[in-house]
Backbone as numpy.savetxt, mean C-alpha at the origin, in Angstrom:
# Nx Ny Nz CAx CAy CAz Cx Cy Cz
-10.06 9.71 -10.81 -8.56 10.21 -10.73 -7.65 9.20 -9.95
-6.45 9.28 -10.55 -5.63 8.30 -9.83 -5.01 8.93 -8.45
-4.86 8.15 -7.67 -4.19 8.61 -6.35 -2.92 7.67 -5.88
-1.96 8.28 -5.41 -0.69 7.50 -4.84 -0.86 7.26 -3.30
-0.77 6.02 -2.79 -0.81 5.74 -1.40 0.38 5.44 -0.89
1.10 6.07 -0.08 2.46 5.52 0.31 2.28 5.32 1.77
2.48 4.00 2.17 2.31 3.63 3.60 3.75 3.53 4.17
4.14 4.00 5.29 5.33 3.95 5.86 5.30 2.87 6.93
6.03 1.76 6.97 5.99 0.66 8.11 6.62 1.12 9.43
5.97 0.85 10.37 6.42 0.87 11.77 7.64 0.21 11.97
8.40 0.63 13.06 9.64 -0.34 13.28 9.01 -1.70 13.82
9.97 -2.68 13.29 9.64 -4.04 13.85 8.19 -4.52 13.60
7.79 -4.23 12.39 6.38 -4.64 12.14 6.30 -5.70 10.93
7.36 -6.27 10.76 7.47 -7.45 9.75 6.48 -8.59 10.04
6.50 -9.07 11.34 5.61 -10.17 11.60 4.08 -9.79 11.38
3.74 -8.57 11.67 2.06 -8.20 11.60 2.07 -8.09 9.87
3.22 -7.52 9.42 2.86 -7.43 7.82 2.63 -8.66 7.28
3.49 -9.76 7.68 3.04 -11.10 7.25 1.78 -11.61 7.60
1.54 -11.35 8.75 0.35 -12.04 9.29 -1.10 -11.47 8.68
-1.08 -10.30 8.28 -2.20 -9.65 7.50 -2.10 -9.36 6.01
-0.88 -9.89 5.43 -0.66 -9.79 4.09 -1.87 -10.36 3.33
-2.34 -11.48 3.57 -3.58 -12.02 2.53 -4.70 -11.14 2.65
-5.02 -10.62 3.78 -6.12 -9.45 3.70 -5.84 -8.33 2.80
-4.66 -7.90 3.11 -4.23 -6.59 2.28 -4.25 -6.89 0.79
-3.66 -8.07 0.34 -3.79 -8.65 -0.99 -5.16 -8.54 -1.63
-5.93 -9.19 -0.79 -7.41 -9.30 -1.30 -7.98 -8.08 -1.53
-7.73 -6.85 -0.79 -8.32 -5.76 -1.16 -7.54 -5.09 -2.55
-6.42 -5.30 -2.65 -5.63 -4.83 -3.74 -6.31 -5.58 -5.13
-6.43 -7.00 -4.98 -7.02 -7.72 -5.96 -8.38 -7.40 -6.52
-9.08 -7.03 -5.49 -10.51 -6.44 -5.73 -10.24 -5.09 -6.57
-9.40 -4.21 -6.29 -9.00 -3.03 -7.11 -8.76 -3.32 -8.47
-7.82 -4.30 -8.48 -7.31 -4.87 -9.83 -8.53 -5.45 -10.65
-9.25 -6.21 -10.04 -10.44 -6.93 -10.85 -11.32 -5.90 -11.12
-11.62 -4.70 -10.64 -12.34 -3.68 -10.98 -11.73 -2.63 -12.02
-10.40 -3.13 -12.54 -9.71 -2.06 -13.27 -9.40 -0.85 -12.91
-9.13 -0.77 -11.50 -8.75 0.50 -11.00 -7.25 0.49 -10.29
-6.70 -0.47 -10.42 -5.18 -0.56 -9.86 -4.33 -0.57 -11.00
-3.46 0.64 -10.84 -2.32 0.64 -11.73 -0.93 0.13 -11.40
-0.68 0.24 -10.19 0.49 -0.77 -9.70 0.49 -0.75 -8.08
1.21 -1.70 -7.53 1.22 -1.64 -5.99 2.51 -2.69 -5.78
3.00 -2.44 -4.57 4.32 -3.09 -4.14 4.98 -2.64 -3.01
5.55 -3.50 -2.26 6.31 -3.23 -0.95 7.67 -2.53 -1.37
8.19 -1.74 -0.36 9.56 -1.04 -0.52 10.46 -1.90 0.43
11.26 -2.62 -0.11 12.25 -3.46 0.60 13.14 -2.53 1.23
13.50 -3.13 2.56 14.49 -2.09 3.50 15.86 -2.29 3.00
16.21 -3.28 2.13 17.52 -3.37 1.69 17.50 -3.54 0.15
18.46 -3.35 -0.68 18.68 -3.41 -1.95 18.56 -4.79 -2.40
17.39 -5.43 -2.41 17.19 -6.81 -2.84 15.80 -7.20 -3.14
15.38 -7.94 -4.03 13.90 -8.14 -4.31 13.50 -9.02 -3.07
14.19 -9.71 -2.26 13.85 -10.51 -1.37 14.65 -10.02 -0.08
14.07 -9.09 0.83 14.86 -8.44 1.75 15.15 -9.49 3.09
14.35 -10.60 2.96 14.64 -11.46 4.21 14.08 -10.65 5.52
14.81 -10.99 6.49 14.43 -10.50 7.92 14.75 -8.98 7.90
15.18 -8.25 6.82 15.48 -6.86 6.97 13.86 -6.14 6.62
13.16 -7.12 6.13 11.79 -6.64 5.93 11.60 -5.59 5.06
10.54 -4.51 5.17 10.23 -3.41 4.17 10.14 -2.14 4.93
10.13 -1.21 4.35 9.96 0.24 4.94 8.75 0.72 4.66
7.81 0.13 3.67 6.72 0.76 3.43 6.10 0.02 2.14
5.02 0.57 1.50 4.48 0.20 0.23 3.84 1.39 -0.42
3.87 1.10 -1.72 3.29 2.08 -2.81 2.15 1.47 -3.59
1.15 2.19 -3.58 0.04 1.87 -4.36 -0.46 3.07 -5.29
-0.82 2.84 -6.54 -1.42 3.81 -7.34 -2.63 3.31 -7.89
-3.71 3.94 -7.54 -4.98 3.48 -7.87 -6.18 4.58 -8.25
-7.32 4.03 -8.83 -8.20 5.04 -9.26 -9.36 5.05 -8.23
-9.67 6.10 -7.72 -10.76 6.43 -6.72 -11.52 7.59 -7.00
-12.87 7.59 -6.78 -13.72 8.82 -7.10 -13.34 10.09 -6.64
-12.54 10.07 -5.55 -12.03 11.34 -4.78 -10.97 11.05 -3.88
-10.31 12.12 -3.40 -9.20 12.04 -2.51 -9.89 11.36 -1.04
-10.94 11.93 -0.77 -11.64 11.45 0.41 -11.94 10.00 0.43
-12.38 9.36 -0.60 -12.55 7.94 -0.74 -11.15 7.08 -0.84
-10.10 7.81 -1.50 -8.83 7.14 -1.59 -8.27 7.00 -0.15
-8.60 8.07 0.69 -7.95 8.15 2.07 -8.65 7.21 2.90
-10.01 7.01 2.73 -10.96 6.20 3.67 -10.34 4.83 3.20
-10.36 4.44 1.87 -9.83 3.08 1.61 -8.53 2.75 2.24
-7.33 3.77 2.11 -6.15 3.62 2.74 -6.19 3.34 4.09
-7.05 4.08 4.84 -7.10 3.97 6.46 -7.83 2.59 6.94
-8.74 2.09 6.01 -9.35 0.87 6.23 -8.62 -0.46 5.89
-7.25 -0.15 5.26 -6.43 -1.42 4.94 -5.90 -1.90 6.09
-5.86 -3.22 6.19 -5.24 -4.21 7.39 -3.94 -3.78 7.74
-3.05 -3.20 6.79 -1.74 -2.84 7.16 -1.98 -1.56 8.13
-2.86 -0.67 7.75 -3.04 0.54 8.62 -3.80 0.22 10.06
-4.82 -0.52 9.92 -5.73 -0.88 10.95 -4.69 -1.86 12.10
-3.77 -2.43 11.68 -3.01 -3.27 12.62 -1.79 -2.68 13.10
-1.38 -1.48 12.33 -0.14 -0.83 12.94 1.10 -1.24 12.08
1.00 -1.85 10.95 2.01 -2.22 10.07 2.52 -0.72 9.74
1.66 0.01 9.13 1.81 1.35 8.60 1.63 2.24 9.74
2.64 2.97 10.06 2.50 4.19 11.24 2.11 5.36 10.59
2.33 5.51 9.13 1.99 6.84 8.57 1.57 6.54 7.14
0.66 7.13 6.79 0.06 6.82 5.30 -0.09 8.35 4.71
0.44 8.46 3.46 0.39 9.64 2.77 -0.67 9.32 1.53
-1.41 10.06 1.20 -2.49 9.76 0.02 -2.54 11.18 -0.71
-2.15 11.25 -1.86 -2.09 12.50 -2.86 -2.54 11.99 -4.35
-3.26 13.06 -4.92 -3.40 12.89 -6.34 -2.36 12.59 -7.20
-2.50 11.87 -8.28 -1.37 11.52 -9.07 -1.92 11.57 -10.43
-0.97 12.14 -11.39 -1.27 12.49 -12.76 -0.39 11.55 -13.51
-0.95 10.55 -14.09 -0.19 9.74 -14.81 0.37 10.39 -16.30
1.73 10.30 -16.47 2.11 11.02 -17.76 3.00 9.75 -18.36
3.64 9.05 -17.96 4.42 8.03 -18.77 4.59 6.73 -18.02
4.80 5.67 -18.68 4.68 5.26 -20.14 3.06 5.37 -20.59
């Protein structure tokens, strides 16, 4: 089943985000390579594809996992969660309808 993972960034976490980004992306690439990643990306803090020093407010991931528990465990093991980039993580089942 698909699950949406919505991570909310902690205030002033841009430096930490950038520092652990390669580890975060490696985990996403592993999901992609396994054919389990539908989409993933950051949420810019301003209306721009490159928010610069304004940074990000969080990230959205939609990926396939065997269960809600496994999706939650994956999200909580992410470097962004473990290093405090995310101060809150929401994991919910997702039903893909369109496109």
